Short mmCIF file of C-alpha atoms in Angstrom, two decimals:
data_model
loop_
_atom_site.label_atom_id
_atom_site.label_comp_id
_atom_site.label_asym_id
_atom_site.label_seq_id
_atom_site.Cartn_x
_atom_site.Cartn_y
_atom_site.Cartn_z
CA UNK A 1486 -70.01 -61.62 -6.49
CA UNK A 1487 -68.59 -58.93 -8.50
CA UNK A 1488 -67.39 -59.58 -11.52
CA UNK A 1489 -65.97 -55.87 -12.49
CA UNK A 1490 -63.24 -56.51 -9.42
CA UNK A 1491 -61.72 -59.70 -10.80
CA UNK A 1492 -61.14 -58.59 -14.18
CA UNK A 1493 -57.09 -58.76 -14.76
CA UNK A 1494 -55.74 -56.27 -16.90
CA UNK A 1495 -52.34 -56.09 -18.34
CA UNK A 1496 -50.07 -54.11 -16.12
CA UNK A 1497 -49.35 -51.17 -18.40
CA UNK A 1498 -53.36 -50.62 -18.90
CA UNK A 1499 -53.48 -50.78 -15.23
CA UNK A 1500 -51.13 -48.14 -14.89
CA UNK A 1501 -52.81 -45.89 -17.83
CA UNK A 1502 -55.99 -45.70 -16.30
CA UNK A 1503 -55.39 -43.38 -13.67
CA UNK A 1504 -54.05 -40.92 -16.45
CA UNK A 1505 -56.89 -41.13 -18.43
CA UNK A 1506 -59.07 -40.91 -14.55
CA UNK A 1507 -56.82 -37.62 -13.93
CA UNK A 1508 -57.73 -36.21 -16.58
CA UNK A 1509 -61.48 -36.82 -17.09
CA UNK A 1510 -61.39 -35.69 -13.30
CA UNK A 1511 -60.21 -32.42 -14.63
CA UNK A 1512 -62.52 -32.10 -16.96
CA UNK A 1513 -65.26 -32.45 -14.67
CA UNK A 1514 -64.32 -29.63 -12.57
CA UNK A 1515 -64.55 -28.03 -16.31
CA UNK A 1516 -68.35 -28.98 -16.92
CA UNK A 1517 -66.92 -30.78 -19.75
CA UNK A 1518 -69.54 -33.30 -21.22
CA UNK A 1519 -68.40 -34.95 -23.49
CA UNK A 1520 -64.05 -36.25 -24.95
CA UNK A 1521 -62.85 -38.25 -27.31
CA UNK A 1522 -60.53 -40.30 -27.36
CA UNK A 1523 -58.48 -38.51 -29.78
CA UNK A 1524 -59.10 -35.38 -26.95
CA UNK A 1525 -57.36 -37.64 -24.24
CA UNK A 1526 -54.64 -38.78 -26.89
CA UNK A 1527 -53.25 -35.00 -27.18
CA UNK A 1528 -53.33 -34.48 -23.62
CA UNK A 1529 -51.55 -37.49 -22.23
CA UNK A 1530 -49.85 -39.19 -24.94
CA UNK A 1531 -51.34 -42.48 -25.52
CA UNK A 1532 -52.34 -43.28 -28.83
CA UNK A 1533 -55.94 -43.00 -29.19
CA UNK A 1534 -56.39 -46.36 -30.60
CA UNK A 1535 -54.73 -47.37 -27.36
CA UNK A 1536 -57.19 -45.32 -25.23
CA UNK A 1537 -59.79 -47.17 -26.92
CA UNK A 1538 -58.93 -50.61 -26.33
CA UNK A 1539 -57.82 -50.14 -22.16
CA UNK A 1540 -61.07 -48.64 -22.10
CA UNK A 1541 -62.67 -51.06 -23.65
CA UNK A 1542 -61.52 -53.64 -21.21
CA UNK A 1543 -63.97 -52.28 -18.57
CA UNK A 1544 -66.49 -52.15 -21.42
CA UNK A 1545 -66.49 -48.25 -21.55
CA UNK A 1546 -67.71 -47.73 -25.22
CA UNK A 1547 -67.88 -43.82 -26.92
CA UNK A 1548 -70.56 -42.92 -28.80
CA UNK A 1549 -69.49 -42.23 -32.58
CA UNK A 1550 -68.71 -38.03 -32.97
CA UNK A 1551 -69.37 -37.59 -29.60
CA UNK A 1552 -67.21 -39.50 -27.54
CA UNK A 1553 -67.03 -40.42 -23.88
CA UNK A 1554 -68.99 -39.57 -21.62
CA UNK A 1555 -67.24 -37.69 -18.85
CA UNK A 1556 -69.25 -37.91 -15.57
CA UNK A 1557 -69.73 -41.61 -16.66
CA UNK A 1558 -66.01 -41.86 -17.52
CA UNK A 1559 -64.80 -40.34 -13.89
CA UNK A 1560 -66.92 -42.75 -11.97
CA UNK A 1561 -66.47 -46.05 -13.78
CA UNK A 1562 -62.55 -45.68 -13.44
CA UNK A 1563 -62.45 -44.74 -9.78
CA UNK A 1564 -64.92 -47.85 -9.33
CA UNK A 1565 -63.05 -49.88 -10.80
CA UNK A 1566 -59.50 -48.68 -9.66
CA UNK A 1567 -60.57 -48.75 -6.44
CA UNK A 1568 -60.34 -45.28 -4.83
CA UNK A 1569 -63.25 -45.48 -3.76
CA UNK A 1570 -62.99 -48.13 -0.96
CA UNK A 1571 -61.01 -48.16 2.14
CA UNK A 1572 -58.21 -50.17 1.94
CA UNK A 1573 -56.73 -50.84 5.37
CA UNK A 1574 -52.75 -50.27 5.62
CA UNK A 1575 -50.30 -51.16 8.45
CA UNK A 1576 -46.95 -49.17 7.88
CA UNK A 1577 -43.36 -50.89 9.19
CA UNK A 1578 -41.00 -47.78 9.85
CA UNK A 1579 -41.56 -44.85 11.00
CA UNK A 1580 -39.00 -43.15 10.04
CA UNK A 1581 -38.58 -40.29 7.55
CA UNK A 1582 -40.45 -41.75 4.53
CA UNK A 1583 -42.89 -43.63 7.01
CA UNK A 1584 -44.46 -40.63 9.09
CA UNK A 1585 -44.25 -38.54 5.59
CA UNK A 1586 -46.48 -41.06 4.21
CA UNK A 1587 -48.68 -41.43 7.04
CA UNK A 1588 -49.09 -37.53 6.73
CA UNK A 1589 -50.08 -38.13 3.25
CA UNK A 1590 -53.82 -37.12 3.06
CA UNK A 1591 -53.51 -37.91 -0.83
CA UNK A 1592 -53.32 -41.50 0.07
CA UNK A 1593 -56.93 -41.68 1.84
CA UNK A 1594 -58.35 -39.99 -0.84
CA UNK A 1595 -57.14 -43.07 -3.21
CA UNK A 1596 -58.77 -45.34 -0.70
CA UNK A 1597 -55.37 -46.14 1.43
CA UNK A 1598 -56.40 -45.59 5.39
CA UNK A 1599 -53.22 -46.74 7.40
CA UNK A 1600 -54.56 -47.32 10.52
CA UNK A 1601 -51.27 -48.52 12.56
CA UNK A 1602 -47.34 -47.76 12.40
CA UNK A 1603 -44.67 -50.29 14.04
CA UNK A 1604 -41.30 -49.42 14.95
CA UNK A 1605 -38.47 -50.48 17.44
CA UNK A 1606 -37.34 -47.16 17.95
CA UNK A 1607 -38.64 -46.09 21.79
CA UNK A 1608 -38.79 -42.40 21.41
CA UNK A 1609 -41.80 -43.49 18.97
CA UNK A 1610 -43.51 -46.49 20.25
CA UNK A 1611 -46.84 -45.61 21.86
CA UNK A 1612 -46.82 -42.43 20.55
CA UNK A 1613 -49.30 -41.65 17.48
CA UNK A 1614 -48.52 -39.76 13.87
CA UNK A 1615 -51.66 -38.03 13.04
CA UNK A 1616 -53.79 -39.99 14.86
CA UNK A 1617 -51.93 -43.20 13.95
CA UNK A 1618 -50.80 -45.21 16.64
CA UNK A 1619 -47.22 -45.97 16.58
CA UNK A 1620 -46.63 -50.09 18.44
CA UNK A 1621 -44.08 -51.94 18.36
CA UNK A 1622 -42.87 -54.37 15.65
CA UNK A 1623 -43.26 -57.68 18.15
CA UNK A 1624 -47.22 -56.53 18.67
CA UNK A 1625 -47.71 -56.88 14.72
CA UNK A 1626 -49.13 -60.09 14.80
CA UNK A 1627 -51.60 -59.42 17.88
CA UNK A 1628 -52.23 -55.81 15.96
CA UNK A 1629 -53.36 -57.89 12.84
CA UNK A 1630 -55.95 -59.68 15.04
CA UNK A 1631 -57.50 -56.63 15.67
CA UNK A 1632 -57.18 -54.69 12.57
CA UNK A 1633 -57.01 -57.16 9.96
CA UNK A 1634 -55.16 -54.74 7.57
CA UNK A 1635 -54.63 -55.73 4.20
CA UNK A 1636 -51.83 -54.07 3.12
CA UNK A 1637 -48.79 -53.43 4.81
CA UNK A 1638 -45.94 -50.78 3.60
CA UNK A 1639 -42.56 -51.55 4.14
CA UNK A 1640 -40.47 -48.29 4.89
CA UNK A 1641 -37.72 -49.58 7.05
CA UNK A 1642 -33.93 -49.59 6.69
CA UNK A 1643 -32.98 -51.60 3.61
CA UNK A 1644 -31.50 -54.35 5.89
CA UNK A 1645 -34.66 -55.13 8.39
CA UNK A 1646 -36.63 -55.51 4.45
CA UNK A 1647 -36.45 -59.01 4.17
CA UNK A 1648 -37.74 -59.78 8.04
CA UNK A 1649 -40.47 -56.89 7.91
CA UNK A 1650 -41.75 -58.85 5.17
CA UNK A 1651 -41.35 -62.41 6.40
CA UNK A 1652 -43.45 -60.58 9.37
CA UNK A 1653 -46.28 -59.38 7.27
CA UNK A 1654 -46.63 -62.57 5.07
CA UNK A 1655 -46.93 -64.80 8.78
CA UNK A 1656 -49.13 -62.24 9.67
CA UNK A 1657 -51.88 -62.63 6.57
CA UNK A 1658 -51.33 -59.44 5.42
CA UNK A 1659 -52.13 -59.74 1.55
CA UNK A 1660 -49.93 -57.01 0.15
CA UNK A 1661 -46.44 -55.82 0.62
CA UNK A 1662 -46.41 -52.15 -0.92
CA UNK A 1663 -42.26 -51.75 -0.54
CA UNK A 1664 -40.47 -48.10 -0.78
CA UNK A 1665 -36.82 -50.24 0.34
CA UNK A 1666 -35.11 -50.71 -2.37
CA UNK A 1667 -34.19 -53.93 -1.15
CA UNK A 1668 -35.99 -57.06 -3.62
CA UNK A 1669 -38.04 -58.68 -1.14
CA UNK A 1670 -39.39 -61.88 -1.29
CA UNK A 1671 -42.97 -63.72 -0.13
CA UNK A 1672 -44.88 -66.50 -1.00
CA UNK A 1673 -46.98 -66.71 -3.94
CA UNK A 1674 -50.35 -65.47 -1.96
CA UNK A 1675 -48.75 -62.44 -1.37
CA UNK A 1676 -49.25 -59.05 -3.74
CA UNK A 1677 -45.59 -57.29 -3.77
CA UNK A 1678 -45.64 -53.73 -5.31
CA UNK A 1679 -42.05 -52.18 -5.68
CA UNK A 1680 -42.08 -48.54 -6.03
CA UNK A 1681 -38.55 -47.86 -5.72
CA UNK A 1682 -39.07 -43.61 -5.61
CA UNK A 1683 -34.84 -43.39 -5.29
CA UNK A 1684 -33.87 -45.78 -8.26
CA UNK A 1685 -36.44 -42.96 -10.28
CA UNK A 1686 -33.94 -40.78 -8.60
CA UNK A 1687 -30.99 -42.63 -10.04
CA UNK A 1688 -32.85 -42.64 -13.42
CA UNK A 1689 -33.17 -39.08 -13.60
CA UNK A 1690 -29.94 -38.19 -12.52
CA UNK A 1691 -28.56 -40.19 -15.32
CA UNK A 1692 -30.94 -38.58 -17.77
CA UNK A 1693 -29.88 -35.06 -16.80
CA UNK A 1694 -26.38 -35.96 -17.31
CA UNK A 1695 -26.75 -37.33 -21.13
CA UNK A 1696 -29.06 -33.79 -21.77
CA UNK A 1697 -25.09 -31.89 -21.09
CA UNK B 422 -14.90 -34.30 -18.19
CA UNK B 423 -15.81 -36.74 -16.50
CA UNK B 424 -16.76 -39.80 -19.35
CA UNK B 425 -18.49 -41.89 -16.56
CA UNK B 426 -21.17 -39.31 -16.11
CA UNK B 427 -21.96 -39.60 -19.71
CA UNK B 428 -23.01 -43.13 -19.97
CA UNK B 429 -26.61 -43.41 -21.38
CA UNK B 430 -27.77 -47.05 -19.81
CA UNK B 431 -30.83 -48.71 -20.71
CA UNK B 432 -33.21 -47.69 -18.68
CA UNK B 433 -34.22 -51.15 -17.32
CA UNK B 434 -30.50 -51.47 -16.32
CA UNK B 435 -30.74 -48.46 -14.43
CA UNK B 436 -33.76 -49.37 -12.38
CA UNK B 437 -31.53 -52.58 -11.64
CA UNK B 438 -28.61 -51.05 -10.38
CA UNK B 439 -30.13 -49.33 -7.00
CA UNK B 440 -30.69 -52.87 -6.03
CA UNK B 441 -27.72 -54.22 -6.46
CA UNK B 442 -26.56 -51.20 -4.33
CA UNK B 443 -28.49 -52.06 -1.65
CA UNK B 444 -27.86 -55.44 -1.53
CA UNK B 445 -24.25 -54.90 -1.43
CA UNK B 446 -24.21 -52.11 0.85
CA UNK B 447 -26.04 -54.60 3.26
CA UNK B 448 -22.37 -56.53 2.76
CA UNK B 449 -20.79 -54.14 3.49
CA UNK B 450 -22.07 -53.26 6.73
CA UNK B 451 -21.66 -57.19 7.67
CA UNK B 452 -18.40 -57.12 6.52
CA UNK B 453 -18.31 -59.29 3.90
CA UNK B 454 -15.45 -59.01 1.58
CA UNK B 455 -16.83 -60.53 -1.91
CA UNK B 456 -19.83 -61.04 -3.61
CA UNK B 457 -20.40 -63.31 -6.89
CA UNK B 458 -23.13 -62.39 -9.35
CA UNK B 459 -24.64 -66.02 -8.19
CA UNK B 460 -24.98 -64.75 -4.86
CA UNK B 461 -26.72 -61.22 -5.87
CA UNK B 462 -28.83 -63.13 -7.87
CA UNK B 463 -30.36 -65.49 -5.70
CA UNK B 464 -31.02 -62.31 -3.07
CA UNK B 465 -32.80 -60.06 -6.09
CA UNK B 466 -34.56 -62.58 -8.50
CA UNK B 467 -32.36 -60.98 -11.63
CA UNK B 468 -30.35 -63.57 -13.54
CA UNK B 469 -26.72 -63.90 -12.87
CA UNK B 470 -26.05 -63.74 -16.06
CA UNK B 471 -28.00 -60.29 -16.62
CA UNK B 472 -26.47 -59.09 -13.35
CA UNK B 473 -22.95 -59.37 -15.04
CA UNK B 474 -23.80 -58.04 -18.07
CA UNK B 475 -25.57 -54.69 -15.61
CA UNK B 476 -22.45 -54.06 -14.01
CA UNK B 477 -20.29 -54.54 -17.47
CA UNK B 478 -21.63 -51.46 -18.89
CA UNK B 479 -19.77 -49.66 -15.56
CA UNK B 480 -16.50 -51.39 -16.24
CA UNK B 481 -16.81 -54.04 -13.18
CA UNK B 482 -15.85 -56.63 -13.82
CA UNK B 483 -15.66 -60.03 -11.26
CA UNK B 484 -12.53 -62.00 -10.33
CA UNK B 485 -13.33 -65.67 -11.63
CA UNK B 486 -14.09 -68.12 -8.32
CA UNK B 487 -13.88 -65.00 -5.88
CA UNK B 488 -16.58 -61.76 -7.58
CA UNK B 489 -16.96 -58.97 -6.85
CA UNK B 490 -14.99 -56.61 -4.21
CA UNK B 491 -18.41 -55.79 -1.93
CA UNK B 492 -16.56 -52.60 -1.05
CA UNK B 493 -15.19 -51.25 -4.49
CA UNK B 494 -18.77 -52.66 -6.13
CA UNK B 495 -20.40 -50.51 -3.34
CA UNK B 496 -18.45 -47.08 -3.95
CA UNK B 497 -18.60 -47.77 -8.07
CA UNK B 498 -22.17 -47.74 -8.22
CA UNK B 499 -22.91 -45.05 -5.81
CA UNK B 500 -20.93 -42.95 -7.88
CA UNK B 501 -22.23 -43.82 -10.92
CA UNK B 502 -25.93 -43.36 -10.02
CA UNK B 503 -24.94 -39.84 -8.61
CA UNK B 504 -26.07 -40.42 -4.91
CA UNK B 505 -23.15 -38.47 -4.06
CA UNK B 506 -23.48 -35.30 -5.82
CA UNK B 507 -25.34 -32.87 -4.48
CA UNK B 508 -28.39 -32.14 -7.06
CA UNK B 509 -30.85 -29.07 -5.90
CA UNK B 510 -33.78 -29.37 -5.88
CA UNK B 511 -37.35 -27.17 -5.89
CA UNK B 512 -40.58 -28.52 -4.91
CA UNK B 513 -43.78 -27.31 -6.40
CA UNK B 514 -46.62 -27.69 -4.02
CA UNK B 515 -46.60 -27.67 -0.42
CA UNK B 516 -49.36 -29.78 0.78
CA UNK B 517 -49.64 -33.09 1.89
CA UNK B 518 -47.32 -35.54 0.17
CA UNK B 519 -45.10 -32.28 -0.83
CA UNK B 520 -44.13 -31.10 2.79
CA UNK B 521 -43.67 -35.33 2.93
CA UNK B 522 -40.92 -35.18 0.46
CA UNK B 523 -39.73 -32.15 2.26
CA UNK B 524 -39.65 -34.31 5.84
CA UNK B 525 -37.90 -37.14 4.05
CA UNK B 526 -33.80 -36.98 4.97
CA UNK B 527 -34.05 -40.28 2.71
CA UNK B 528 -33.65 -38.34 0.06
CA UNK B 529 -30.57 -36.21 0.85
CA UNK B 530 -28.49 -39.30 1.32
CA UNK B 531 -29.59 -39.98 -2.43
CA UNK B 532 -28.10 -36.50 -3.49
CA UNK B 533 -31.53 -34.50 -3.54
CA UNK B 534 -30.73 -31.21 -1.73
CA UNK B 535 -34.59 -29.38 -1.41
CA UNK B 536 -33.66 -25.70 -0.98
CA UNK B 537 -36.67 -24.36 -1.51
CA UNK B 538 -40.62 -24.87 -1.88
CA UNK B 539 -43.22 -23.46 -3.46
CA UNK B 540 -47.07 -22.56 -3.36
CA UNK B 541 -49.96 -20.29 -3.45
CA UNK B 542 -51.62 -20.66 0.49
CA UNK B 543 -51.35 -17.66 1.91
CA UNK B 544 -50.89 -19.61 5.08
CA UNK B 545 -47.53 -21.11 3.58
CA UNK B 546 -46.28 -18.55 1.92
CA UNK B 547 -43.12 -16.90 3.99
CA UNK B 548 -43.29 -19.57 6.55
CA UNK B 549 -40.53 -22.72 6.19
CA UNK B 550 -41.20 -26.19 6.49
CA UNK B 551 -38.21 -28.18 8.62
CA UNK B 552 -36.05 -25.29 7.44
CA UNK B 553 -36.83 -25.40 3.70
CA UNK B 554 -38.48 -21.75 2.91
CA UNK B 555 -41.41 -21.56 1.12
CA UNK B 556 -42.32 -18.99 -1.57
CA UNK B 557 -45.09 -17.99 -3.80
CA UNK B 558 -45.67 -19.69 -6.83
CA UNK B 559 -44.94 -15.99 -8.83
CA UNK B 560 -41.36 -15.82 -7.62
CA UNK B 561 -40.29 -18.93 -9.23
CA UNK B 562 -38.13 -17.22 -11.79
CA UNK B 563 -36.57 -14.52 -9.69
CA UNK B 564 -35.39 -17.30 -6.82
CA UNK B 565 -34.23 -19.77 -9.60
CA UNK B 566 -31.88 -16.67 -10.39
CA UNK B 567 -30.97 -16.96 -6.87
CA UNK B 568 -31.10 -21.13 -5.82
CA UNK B 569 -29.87 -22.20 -9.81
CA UNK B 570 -32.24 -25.61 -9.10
CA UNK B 571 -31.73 -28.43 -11.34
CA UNK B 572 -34.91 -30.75 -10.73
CA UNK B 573 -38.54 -28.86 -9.62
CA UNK B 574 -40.54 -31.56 -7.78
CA UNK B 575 -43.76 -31.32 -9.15
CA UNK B 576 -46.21 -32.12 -6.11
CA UNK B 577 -48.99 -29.90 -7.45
CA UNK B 578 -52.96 -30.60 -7.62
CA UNK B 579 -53.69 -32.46 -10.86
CA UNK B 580 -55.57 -29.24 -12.66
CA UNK B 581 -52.40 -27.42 -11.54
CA UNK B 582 -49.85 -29.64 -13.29
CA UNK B 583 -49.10 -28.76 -16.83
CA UNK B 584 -49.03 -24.61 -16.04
CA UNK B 585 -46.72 -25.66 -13.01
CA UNK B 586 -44.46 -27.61 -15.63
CA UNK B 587 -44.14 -24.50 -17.64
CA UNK B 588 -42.79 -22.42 -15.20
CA UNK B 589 -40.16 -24.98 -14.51
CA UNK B 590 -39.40 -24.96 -17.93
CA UNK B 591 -39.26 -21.30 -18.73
CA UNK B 592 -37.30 -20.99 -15.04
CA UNK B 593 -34.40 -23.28 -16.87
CA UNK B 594 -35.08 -26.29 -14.80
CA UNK B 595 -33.18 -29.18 -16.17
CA UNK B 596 -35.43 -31.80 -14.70
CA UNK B 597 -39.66 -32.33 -13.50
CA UNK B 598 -40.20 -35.24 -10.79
CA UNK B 599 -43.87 -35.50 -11.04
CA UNK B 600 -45.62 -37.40 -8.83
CA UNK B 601 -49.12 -36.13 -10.40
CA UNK B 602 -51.05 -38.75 -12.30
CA UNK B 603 -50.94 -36.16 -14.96
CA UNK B 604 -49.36 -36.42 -17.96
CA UNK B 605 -47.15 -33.50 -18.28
CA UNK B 606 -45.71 -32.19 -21.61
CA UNK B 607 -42.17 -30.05 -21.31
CA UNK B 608 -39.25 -29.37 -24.46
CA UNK B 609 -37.27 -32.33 -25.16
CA UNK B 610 -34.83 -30.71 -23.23
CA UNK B 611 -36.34 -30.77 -19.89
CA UNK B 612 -35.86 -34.50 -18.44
CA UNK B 613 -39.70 -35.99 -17.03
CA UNK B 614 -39.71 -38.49 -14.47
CA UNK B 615 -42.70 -40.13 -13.97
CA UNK B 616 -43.52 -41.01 -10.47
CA UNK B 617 -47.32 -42.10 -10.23
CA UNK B 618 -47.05 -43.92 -6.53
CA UNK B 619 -50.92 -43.66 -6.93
CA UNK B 620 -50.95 -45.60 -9.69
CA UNK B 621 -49.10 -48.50 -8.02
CA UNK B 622 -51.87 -48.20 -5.49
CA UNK B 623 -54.40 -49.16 -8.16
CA UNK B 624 -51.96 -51.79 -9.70
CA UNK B 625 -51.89 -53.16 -6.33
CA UNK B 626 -55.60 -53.16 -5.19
CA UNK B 627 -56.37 -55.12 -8.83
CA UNK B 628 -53.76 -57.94 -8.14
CA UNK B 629 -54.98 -57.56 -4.34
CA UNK B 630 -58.52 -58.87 -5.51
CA UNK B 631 -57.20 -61.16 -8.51
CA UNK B 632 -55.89 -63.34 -5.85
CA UNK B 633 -58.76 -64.11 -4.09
#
C-alpha cells in the first residue's frame, strides 16, 4: 500500500502545489540546482513560511542556506499530484467544449487519457475525435464494462447535467469533473470537481468594470 | 453611466450567481413562471437564506408566497454578469488547449468575442484557426492598435508566461485569463484571472484516492 497517495491535504495546499511544481519545472529546464523558499515566494506569491509548511506536508524538507532541491522538488510533486499516472476519462458531450478538450494534449500530459466520448447527436455517434471514439449515451454503461474509466467529464447542455451525472454515478465512475455550470449532485462515493471556466468569466468581467 | 456595471460583489457571490443563472434559465425553457429561493436552493446546495441575500445586492427582490419572476430573474442576472456585452478578446498561444478555447462557441454566448490569436510557429503564423487569424507574437502591439482587445487569454507554455503577461500589459490589455499554472505578476491595473483547470485535475486525483 502506498501511503504517499492517501495523504489528504487541505484544498488550498492542493491547489498551490502545482504552482510551486510549475515553477521548479521551469527551473529545471534552467539547470537550476538549488531554491529557496523565499526564491519561490517572489515568484508566485505565497508567503514563504507558507511554502514551507505545504511542502512540508509531503515531508519535502530544505537544507538550511541552500534550499530545495530542484530535480528532487520536480519529481516528488508530480508523484504525488499525480501527473504521472494515467487516469482514464470518459467525456459526456461532444460538443464545443467536449471535442476542444478531447483535443487537449495538455491534459495527457497531466495524466488525463479520455479514452471514450458519448453523445446523442447522430452526425457524431460512431465517429471518433482524435482517435476517440464518439458512442452513444445509452452504451455508457456497457462502455464502462469495458473501459472501466474513472473519471467522467460532464460537458453537456446545462439541462441534460443532472441525468449525465445520475448516469456516471450508476455507472461506477468515481469522479464527476463538471465544466456545466449546473450544481450537480451524487452520492457520497462520488468525487465532484466544479470548474465552472464561465462563472471565472463572469468574475472577470465584473472586475474589469470596477478598474473604470 | 450605467451604476449597475459598477457594483463590486464579493467575489464568492459572484461565483454563485452563474448558477443561479443556469438553474433558472433551465425554468425558463420549461416554462415555469416563478421560482422561490427554497426551490433554487434545494437544486444548488446554497442556503436559501444566502441565495436571497446573493440576489439582494442586484436589487431582486422575491414576492412573499410566490418568488421570484423565472423570466425577469433570468434577464437581471445575465445582464449583470455581462454575458451580453460583447468583450474582445486575444488569445496568447495557439496550441492545444488554446486553438480549444478558440473551437469553443460556448464562450461567445458568454460575451467572449476571440478576434484574434497569437504565437510564434511558423506553421501558425498567417494561417486562421475556425476563422480567428493568427499572428506572430511581435505584432501584438501594432494589432491591439487595430482589434482594441480588452482580455488576452493567456494559453502560453509555462516558461513563456510572465514575458507573455508583459506584452499584454504594455499592449493596454485591461484583463489576463491565464490558464497557466504560473503565477503571473501584472500592474494593479491589469485584472488576473486565475484559471488553473490543471490544478483541479490534481485536486481531483487526491480526493479520487482519499476515497478508497
Amino acid at each position: 500500500m502506498n501511503e504517499e497517495k492517501i495523504i489528504q491535504l487541505p484544498e488550498p495546499t492542493l491547489r498551490r502545489l502545482p504552482w510551486y511544481l510549475a515553477y521548479v519545472n521551469m527551473l529545471r529546464t534552467q539547470n537550476v540546482e538549488y531554491v529557496s523558499s523565499t526564491q519561490i515566494s517572489r515568484q508566485i506569491n505565497v508567503d514563504a513560511s507558507q511554502i514551507a509548511k505545504d511542502l512540508s506536508f509531503l515531508n519535502i524538507k530544505g537544507k538550511t542556506r541552500i534550499g530545495y532541491q530542484v530535480e528532487n522538488l520536480a519529481v516528488t510533486l508530480s508523484n504525488f499530484l499525480g501527473f504521472h499516472n494515467d487516469h482514464t476519462a470518459f467525456i459526456i458531450g461532444t460538443g464545443s467544449l467536449g471535442s476542444a478538450l478531447i483535443q487537449d494534449s495538455g491534459l495527457m500530459q497531466y495524466g488525463l487519457h479520455i479514452v471514450a466520448g458519448f453523445d446523442v447527436n447522430p452526425d457524431i455517434v460512431g465517429k471518433n475525435i482524435c482517435g476517440v471514439p464518439i458512442y452513444h449515451i445509452s452504451e455508457l454503461a456497457e462502455r464502462q464494462r469495458q473501459y472501466n474509466a474513472a473519471i467522467g467529464i460532464l460537458t453537456v447542455p446545462v439541462e441534460h447535467a443532472q441525468e449525465s451525472a445520475d448516469l456516471l454515478s450508476a455507472g461506477g465512475l468515481r469522479a464527476i469533473w463538471n465544466f456545466t455550470p449546473y450544481r450537480i449532485k451524487a452520492s457520497e462515493h462520488v468525487v465532484i470537481q466544479n470548474t465552472s471556466i464561465y462563472a471565472h468569466l463572469a468574475v472577470m468581467y465584473n472586475r474589469i468594470n470596477g478598474n473604470r
